[in-house]
Every structure is written in C-alpha cells, then in structure tokens.
C-alpha cells in the first residue's frame, strides 16, 4: 500500500498528525509493506518575511484569521496541549514565521535519497520546537546537511527550478483531488483522511 501525506511544516496539526500516524503504523503487522510519500503543501505561499520587523506567530495568526492576539494565544494553548499528548513540545513563543517554499524544495531533494521522512521530521522540529529561522539560507543548509544532503545537493535544491516545480505540482495535485487543508492522508489513491486524527 502507498500512503501519500500532504503537509506543510508550518502546520502544527501536521506534526501532530505525523505522530498519530507513526503510532498507528507501529501497531500494524505489515508496516514494512507500506510506502509513505510526503507531499508538499503551502498554507501561505505569498508570505514575505520582513527581517527588520518580524511578526510573532501570535501577531501573524491574529492578522491571518482576523482574531485578537489573545484569541491566537488561546488557540496556541489548546494546540500545545494536543501536541503534548502526542509527545511533542511546541513553543509558539519561539516560532519564527516563515515562507516554507525553500524548506519544501529541500524535502523534495531529500525524497530522492529516501530521506523524505527525516526531512519532514527535522523541519517540523526546527519550526515548532527549536524556533529556527527557516527564512535564512544558512539554517536551511545546516538542516539539509543534518538529514544527509551534501552542501552542493542542498544548494541545488534551492536553486534548481526542478524542485520548485515539484512543490507546485504537489500543490496542484492536492487541489485536483479536493484537499482543503492539511494534513491530508491518501491511501492507495482510494481513500482520503483529513486532519490530525488519532
């Protein structure tokens, strides 16, 4: 069976969904017969990082969703609790809002070396736990090397149009099959499951 997972590494529910999926997979007798492919999705493809006046995650969510900063923080409290139940330690105060296109290009490159899952995991951790700045090329290159890409491979991912095209293809494919939000799991192109389901 092939399972495709559309995800954005800036989506808190996607990381939680990854943990729930891994927990379910551990209980599955034929897990070695499952092929998992991570697919790119951008929650905010038009986001432009302003290094001279960076937004906090609370300011960003407040602006994006048209809610108060206090309401955004209340959202974070419940999401952090949900993450904690999945074994994750989110720190929204440390999150640096980012356009995740470049991170996804590196994930696409990592998939060529069967390291898509490691890439996805490392970028989630960088964003939600460690507060690393995914807008900065040096940060992206360091993470790429941690997951087994050479510096030249990482640079290729960032500069070769092929990888941007692969990200856009995943997003177009999501639209074609009716994905409205992530995480979105597709089982053998027959069944779709939306959300961070337990």
mmCIF file with all atom_site columns, N, CA, C and O in Angstrom, residues 65-98:
data_model
loop_
_atom_site.group_PDB
_atom_site.id
_atom_site.type_symbol
_atom_site.label_atom_id
_atom_site.label_alt_id
_atom_site.label_comp_id
_atom_site.label_asym_id
_atom_site.label_entity_id
_atom_site.label_seq_id
_atom_site.pdbx_PDB_ins_code
_atom_site.Cartn_x
_atom_site.Cartn_y
_atom_site.Cartn_z
_atom_site.occupancy
_atom_site.B_iso_or_equiv
_atom_site.pdbx_formal_charge
_atom_site.auth_seq_id
_atom_site.auth_comp_id
_atom_site.auth_asym_id
_atom_site.auth_atom_id
_atom_site.pdbx_PDB_model_num
ATOM 1   N N  . UNK A 1 65 ? -6.177  35.324 10.537 1.00 0.00 ? 65 UNK A N  1
ATOM 2   C CA . UNK A 1 65 ? -7.506  34.787 10.853 1.00 0.00 ? 65 UNK A CA 1
ATOM 3   C C  . UNK A 1 65 ? -8.497  35.867 11.299 1.00 0.00 ? 65 UNK A C  1
ATOM 4   O O  . UNK A 1 65 ? -9.665  35.561 11.551 1.00 0.00 ? 65 UNK A O  1
ATOM 5   N N  . UNK A 1 66 ? -8.004  37.108 11.424 1.00 0.00 ? 66 UNK A N  1
ATOM 6   C CA . UNK A 1 66 ? -8.900  38.183 11.846 1.00 0.00 ? 66 UNK A CA 1
ATOM 7   C C  . UNK A 1 66 ? -9.393  38.023 13.269 1.00 0.00 ? 66 UNK A C  1
ATOM 8   O O  . UNK A 1 66 ? -10.551 38.293 13.581 1.00 0.00 ? 66 UNK A O  1
ATOM 9   N N  . UNK A 1 67 ? -8.490  37.538 14.149 1.00 0.00 ? 67 UNK A N  1
ATOM 10  C CA . UNK A 1 67 ? -8.832  37.372 15.571 1.00 0.00 ? 67 UNK A CA 1
ATOM 11  C C  . UNK A 1 67 ? -7.859  38.206 16.400 1.00 0.00 ? 67 UNK A C  1
ATOM 12  O O  . UNK A 1 67 ? -6.858  38.700 15.882 1.00 0.00 ? 67 UNK A O  1
ATOM 13  N N  . UNK A 1 68 ? -8.167  38.364 17.684 1.00 0.00 ? 68 UNK A N  1
ATOM 14  C CA . UNK A 1 68 ? -7.263  39.133 18.542 1.00 0.00 ? 68 UNK A CA 1
ATOM 15  C C  . UNK A 1 68 ? -6.018  38.307 18.869 1.00 0.00 ? 68 UNK A C  1
ATOM 16  O O  . UNK A 1 68 ? -6.015  37.074 18.719 1.00 0.00 ? 68 UNK A O  1
ATOM 17  N N  . UNK A 1 69 ? -4.971  38.997 19.310 1.00 0.00 ? 69 UNK A N  1
ATOM 18  C CA . UNK A 1 69 ? -3.737  38.296 19.711 1.00 0.00 ? 69 UNK A CA 1
ATOM 19  C C  . UNK A 1 69 ? -4.026  37.381 20.895 1.00 0.00 ? 69 UNK A C  1
ATOM 20  O O  . UNK A 1 69 ? -3.499  36.261 20.967 1.00 0.00 ? 69 UNK A O  1
ATOM 21  N N  . UNK A 1 70 ? -4.902  37.821 21.808 1.00 0.00 ? 70 UNK A N  1
ATOM 22  C CA . UNK A 1 70 ? -5.276  36.961 22.943 1.00 0.00 ? 70 UNK A CA 1
ATOM 23  C C  . UNK A 1 70 ? -5.966  35.686 22.467 1.00 0.00 ? 70 UNK A C  1
ATOM 24  O O  . UNK A 1 70 ? -5.698  34.590 22.988 1.00 0.00 ? 70 UNK A O  1
ATOM 25  N N  . UNK A 1 71 ? -6.841  35.813 21.464 1.00 0.00 ? 71 UNK A N  1
ATOM 26  C CA . UNK A 1 71 ? -7.514  34.624 20.917 1.00 0.00 ? 71 UNK A CA 1
ATOM 27  C C  . UNK A 1 71 ? -6.501  33.690 20.247 1.00 0.00 ? 71 UNK A C  1
ATOM 28  O O  . UNK A 1 71 ? -6.602  32.469 20.369 1.00 0.00 ? 71 UNK A O  1
ATOM 29  N N  . UNK A 1 72 ? -5.526  34.281 19.572 1.00 0.00 ? 72 UNK A N  1
ATOM 30  C CA . UNK A 1 72 ? -4.468  33.464 18.941 1.00 0.00 ? 72 UNK A CA 1
ATOM 31  C C  . UNK A 1 72 ? -3.704  32.692 20.015 1.00 0.00 ? 72 UNK A C  1
ATOM 32  O O  . UNK A 1 72 ? -3.438  31.500 19.860 1.00 0.00 ? 72 UNK A O  1
ATOM 33  N N  . UNK A 1 73 ? -3.379  33.379 21.118 1.00 0.00 ? 73 UNK A N  1
ATOM 34  C CA . UNK A 1 73 ? -2.638  32.716 22.203 1.00 0.00 ? 73 UNK A CA 1
ATOM 35  C C  . UNK A 1 73 ? -3.462  31.610 22.842 1.00 0.00 ? 73 UNK A C  1
ATOM 36  O O  . UNK A 1 73 ? -2.919  30.567 23.237 1.00 0.00 ? 73 UNK A O  1
ATOM 37  N N  . UNK A 1 74 ? -4.766  31.812 22.951 1.00 0.00 ? 74 UNK A N  1
ATOM 38  C CA . UNK A 1 74 ? -5.647  30.758 23.481 1.00 0.00 ? 74 UNK A CA 1
ATOM 39  C C  . UNK A 1 74 ? -5.635  29.541 22.558 1.00 0.00 ? 74 UNK A C  1
ATOM 40  O O  . UNK A 1 74 ? -5.626  28.396 23.022 1.00 0.00 ? 74 UNK A O  1
ATOM 41  N N  . UNK A 1 75 ? -5.633  29.798 21.238 1.00 0.00 ? 75 UNK A N  1
ATOM 42  C CA . UNK A 1 75 ? -5.519  28.708 20.266 1.00 0.00 ? 75 UNK A CA 1
ATOM 43  C C  . UNK A 1 75 ? -4.236  27.931 20.512 1.00 0.00 ? 75 UNK A C  1
ATOM 44  O O  . UNK A 1 75 ? -4.228  26.704 20.520 1.00 0.00 ? 75 UNK A O  1
ATOM 45  N N  . UNK A 1 76 ? -3.131  28.671 20.716 1.00 0.00 ? 76 UNK A N  1
ATOM 46  C CA . UNK A 1 76 ? -1.828  28.024 20.915 1.00 0.00 ? 76 UNK A CA 1
ATOM 47  C C  . UNK A 1 76 ? -1.839  27.141 22.157 1.00 0.00 ? 76 UNK A C  1
ATOM 48  O O  . UNK A 1 76 ? -1.227  26.079 22.174 1.00 0.00 ? 76 UNK A O  1
ATOM 49  N N  . UNK A 1 77 ? -2.536  27.586 23.205 1.00 0.00 ? 77 UNK A N  1
ATOM 50  C CA . UNK A 1 77 ? -2.600  26.807 24.442 1.00 0.00 ? 77 UNK A CA 1
ATOM 51  C C  . UNK A 1 77 ? -3.234  25.447 24.189 1.00 0.00 ? 77 UNK A C  1
ATOM 52  O O  . UNK A 1 77 ? -2.711  24.411 24.610 1.00 0.00 ? 77 UNK A O  1
ATOM 53  N N  . UNK A 1 78 ? -4.353  25.450 23.438 1.00 0.00 ? 78 UNK A N  1
ATOM 54  C CA . UNK A 1 78 ? -5.014  24.158 23.183 1.00 0.00 ? 78 UNK A CA 1
ATOM 55  C C  . UNK A 1 78 ? -4.204  23.308 22.211 1.00 0.00 ? 78 UNK A C  1
ATOM 56  O O  . UNK A 1 78 ? -4.121  22.090 22.362 1.00 0.00 ? 78 UNK A O  1
ATOM 57  N N  . UNK A 1 79 ? -3.556  23.938 21.215 1.00 0.00 ? 79 UNK A N  1
ATOM 58  C CA . UNK A 1 79 ? -2.734  23.174 20.264 1.00 0.00 ? 79 UNK A CA 1
ATOM 59  C C  . UNK A 1 79 ? -1.511  22.589 20.980 1.00 0.00 ? 79 UNK A C  1
ATOM 60  O O  . UNK A 1 79 ? -1.136  21.436 20.751 1.00 0.00 ? 79 UNK A O  1
ATOM 61  N N  . UNK A 1 80 ? -0.913  23.377 21.872 1.00 0.00 ? 80 UNK A N  1
ATOM 62  C CA . UNK A 1 80 ? 0.256   22.908 22.626 1.00 0.00 ? 80 UNK A CA 1
ATOM 63  C C  . UNK A 1 80 ? -0.124  21.701 23.494 1.00 0.00 ? 80 UNK A C  1
ATOM 64  O O  . UNK A 1 80 ? 0.644   20.743 23.609 1.00 0.00 ? 80 UNK A O  1
ATOM 65  N N  . UNK A 1 81 ? -1.313  21.746 24.079 1.00 0.00 ? 81 UNK A N  1
ATOM 66  C CA . UNK A 1 81 ? -1.800  20.627 24.892 1.00 0.00 ? 81 UNK A CA 1
ATOM 67  C C  . UNK A 1 81 ? -1.981  19.381 24.023 1.00 0.00 ? 81 UNK A C  1
ATOM 68  O O  . UNK A 1 81 ? -1.581  18.277 24.398 1.00 0.00 ? 81 UNK A O  1
ATOM 69  N N  . UNK A 1 82 ? -2.583  19.563 22.844 1.00 0.00 ? 82 UNK A N  1
ATOM 70  C CA . UNK A 1 82 ? -2.786  18.450 21.912 1.00 0.00 ? 82 UNK A CA 1
ATOM 71  C C  . UNK A 1 82 ? -1.439  17.869 21.473 1.00 0.00 ? 82 UNK A C  1
ATOM 72  O O  . UNK A 1 82 ? -1.266  16.650 21.398 1.00 0.00 ? 82 UNK A O  1
ATOM 73  N N  . UNK A 1 83 ? -0.473  18.760 21.199 1.00 0.00 ? 83 UNK A N  1
ATOM 74  C CA . UNK A 1 83 ? 0.870   18.318 20.797 1.00 0.00 ? 83 UNK A CA 1
ATOM 75  C C  . UNK A 1 83 ? 1.530   17.539 21.918 1.00 0.00 ? 83 UNK A C  1
ATOM 76  O O  . UNK A 1 83 ? 2.142   16.487 21.688 1.00 0.00 ? 83 UNK A O  1
ATOM 77  N N  . UNK A 1 84 ? 1.389   18.032 23.137 1.00 0.00 ? 84 UNK A N  1
ATOM 78  C CA . UNK A 1 84 ? 1.981   17.377 24.298 1.00 0.00 ? 84 UNK A CA 1
ATOM 79  C C  . UNK A 1 84 ? 1.445   15.953 24.460 1.00 0.00 ? 84 UNK A C  1
ATOM 80  O O  . UNK A 1 84 ? 2.200   15.019 24.765 1.00 0.00 ? 84 UNK A O  1
ATOM 81  N N  . UNK A 1 85 ? 0.156   15.761 24.202 1.00 0.00 ? 85 UNK A N  1
ATOM 82  C CA . UNK A 1 85 ? -0.448  14.426 24.292 1.00 0.00 ? 85 UNK A CA 1
ATOM 83  C C  . UNK A 1 85 ? 0.123   13.493 23.226 1.00 0.00 ? 85 UNK A C  1
ATOM 84  O O  . UNK A 1 85 ? 0.116   12.276 23.382 1.00 0.00 ? 85 UNK A O  1
ATOM 85  N N  . UNK A 1 86 ? 0.655   14.080 22.139 1.00 0.00 ? 86 UNK A N  1
ATOM 86  C CA . UNK A 1 86 ? 1.284   13.286 21.080 1.00 0.00 ? 86 UNK A CA 1
ATOM 87  C C  . UNK A 1 86 ? 2.797   13.157 21.292 1.00 0.00 ? 86 UNK A C  1
ATOM 88  O O  . UNK A 1 86 ? 3.502   12.595 20.463 1.00 0.00 ? 86 UNK A O  1
ATOM 89  N N  . UNK A 1 87 ? 3.290   13.719 22.424 1.00 0.00 ? 87 UNK A N  1
ATOM 90  C CA . UNK A 1 87 ? 4.714   13.606 22.739 1.00 0.00 ? 87 UNK A CA 1
ATOM 91  C C  . UNK A 1 87 ? 5.580   14.709 22.168 1.00 0.00 ? 87 UNK A C  1
ATOM 92  O O  . UNK A 1 87 ? 6.805   14.571 22.077 1.00 0.00 ? 87 UNK A O  1
ATOM 93  N N  . UNK A 1 88 ? 4.968   15.839 21.794 1.00 0.00 ? 88 UNK A N  1
ATOM 94  C CA . UNK A 1 88 ? 5.709   16.953 21.188 1.00 0.00 ? 88 UNK A CA 1
ATOM 95  C C  . UNK A 1 88 ? 5.673   18.170 22.106 1.00 0.00 ? 88 UNK A C  1
ATOM 96  O O  . UNK A 1 88 ? 4.659   18.441 22.749 1.00 0.00 ? 88 UNK A O  1
ATOM 97  N N  . UNK A 1 89 ? 6.781   18.911 22.130 1.00 0.00 ? 89 UNK A N  1
ATOM 98  C CA . UNK A 1 89 ? 6.878   20.096 22.996 1.00 0.00 ? 89 UNK A CA 1
ATOM 99  C C  . UNK A 1 89 ? 6.927   21.371 22.167 1.00 0.00 ? 89 UNK A C  1
ATOM 100 O O  . UNK A 1 89 ? 7.998   21.897 21.880 1.00 0.00 ? 89 UNK A O  1
ATOM 101 N N  . UNK A 1 90 ? 5.751   21.863 21.776 1.00 0.00 ? 90 UNK A N  1
ATOM 102 C CA . UNK A 1 90 ? 5.683   23.084 20.973 1.00 0.00 ? 90 UNK A CA 1
ATOM 103 C C  . UNK A 1 90 ? 6.045   24.302 21.821 1.00 0.00 ? 90 UNK A C  1
ATOM 104 O O  . UNK A 1 90 ? 5.692   24.366 23.002 1.00 0.00 ? 90 UNK A O  1
ATOM 105 N N  . UNK A 1 91 ? 6.687   25.287 21.183 1.00 0.00 ? 91 UNK A N  1
ATOM 106 C CA . UNK A 1 91 ? 6.979   26.553 21.845 1.00 0.00 ? 91 UNK A CA 1
ATOM 107 C C  . UNK A 1 91 ? 6.637   27.686 20.874 1.00 0.00 ? 91 UNK A C  1
ATOM 108 O O  . UNK A 1 91 ? 7.482   28.137 20.097 1.00 0.00 ? 91 UNK A O  1
ATOM 109 N N  . UNK A 1 92 ? 5.373   28.108 20.900 1.00 0.00 ? 92 UNK A N  1
ATOM 110 C CA . UNK A 1 92 ? 4.918   29.130 19.952 1.00 0.00 ? 92 UNK A CA 1
ATOM 111 C C  . UNK A 1 92 ? 5.606   30.471 20.162 1.00 0.00 ? 92 UNK A C  1
ATOM 112 O O  . UNK A 1 92 ? 5.672   31.275 19.243 1.00 0.00 ? 92 UNK A O  1
ATOM 113 N N  . UNK A 1 93 ? 6.118   30.728 21.373 1.00 0.00 ? 93 UNK A N  1
ATOM 114 C CA . UNK A 1 93 ? 6.835   31.990 21.618 1.00 0.00 ? 93 UNK A CA 1
ATOM 115 C C  . UNK A 1 93 ? 8.144   32.054 20.827 1.00 0.00 ? 93 UNK A C  1
ATOM 116 O O  . UNK A 1 93 ? 8.645   33.131 20.538 1.00 0.00 ? 93 UNK A O  1
ATOM 117 N N  . UNK A 1 94 ? 8.700   30.889 20.499 1.00 0.00 ? 94 UNK A N  1
ATOM 118 C CA . UNK A 1 94 ? 9.975   30.851 19.762 1.00 0.00 ? 94 UNK A CA 1
ATOM 119 C C  . UNK A 1 94 ? 9.788   30.760 18.250 1.00 0.00 ? 94 UNK A C  1
ATOM 120 O O  . UNK A 1 94 ? 10.735  30.956 17.497 1.00 0.00 ? 94 UNK A O  1
ATOM 121 N N  . UNK A 1 95 ? 8.559   30.446 17.787 1.00 0.00 ? 95 UNK A N  1
ATOM 122 C CA . UNK A 1 95 ? 8.331   30.241 16.346 1.00 0.00 ? 95 UNK A CA 1
ATOM 123 C C  . UNK A 1 95 ? 8.665   31.504 15.560 1.00 0.00 ? 95 UNK A C  1
ATOM 124 O O  . UNK A 1 95 ? 8.271   32.615 15.932 1.00 0.00 ? 95 UNK A O  1
ATOM 125 N N  . UNK A 1 96 ? 9.419   31.328 14.480 1.00 0.00 ? 96 UNK A N  1
ATOM 126 C CA . UNK A 1 96 ? 9.719   32.426 13.547 1.00 0.00 ? 96 UNK A CA 1
ATOM 127 C C  . UNK A 1 96 ? 8.914   32.155 12.277 1.00 0.00 ? 96 UNK A C  1
ATOM 128 O O  . UNK A 1 96 ? 9.155   31.166 11.579 1.00 0.00 ? 96 UNK A O  1
ATOM 129 N N  . UNK A 1 97 ? 7.947   33.020 12.013 1.00 0.00 ? 97 UNK A N  1
ATOM 130 C CA . UNK A 1 97 ? 7.065   32.836 10.860 1.00 0.00 ? 97 UNK A CA 1
ATOM 131 C C  . UNK A 1 97 ? 7.913   32.797 9.585  1.00 0.00 ? 97 UNK A C  1
ATOM 132 O O  . UNK A 1 97 ? 8.838   33.592 9.417  1.00 0.00 ? 97 UNK A O  1
ATOM 133 N N  . UNK A 1 98 ? 7.603   31.857 8.701  1.00 0.00 ? 98 UNK A N  1
ATOM 134 C CA . UNK A 1 98 ? 8.427   31.676 7.505  1.00 0.00 ? 98 UNK A CA 1
ATOM 135 C C  . UNK A 1 98 ? 7.575   31.310 6.295  1.00 0.00 ? 98 UNK A C  1
ATOM 136 O O  . UNK A 1 98 ? 6.524   30.692 6.426  1.00 0.00 ? 98 UNK A O  1
#
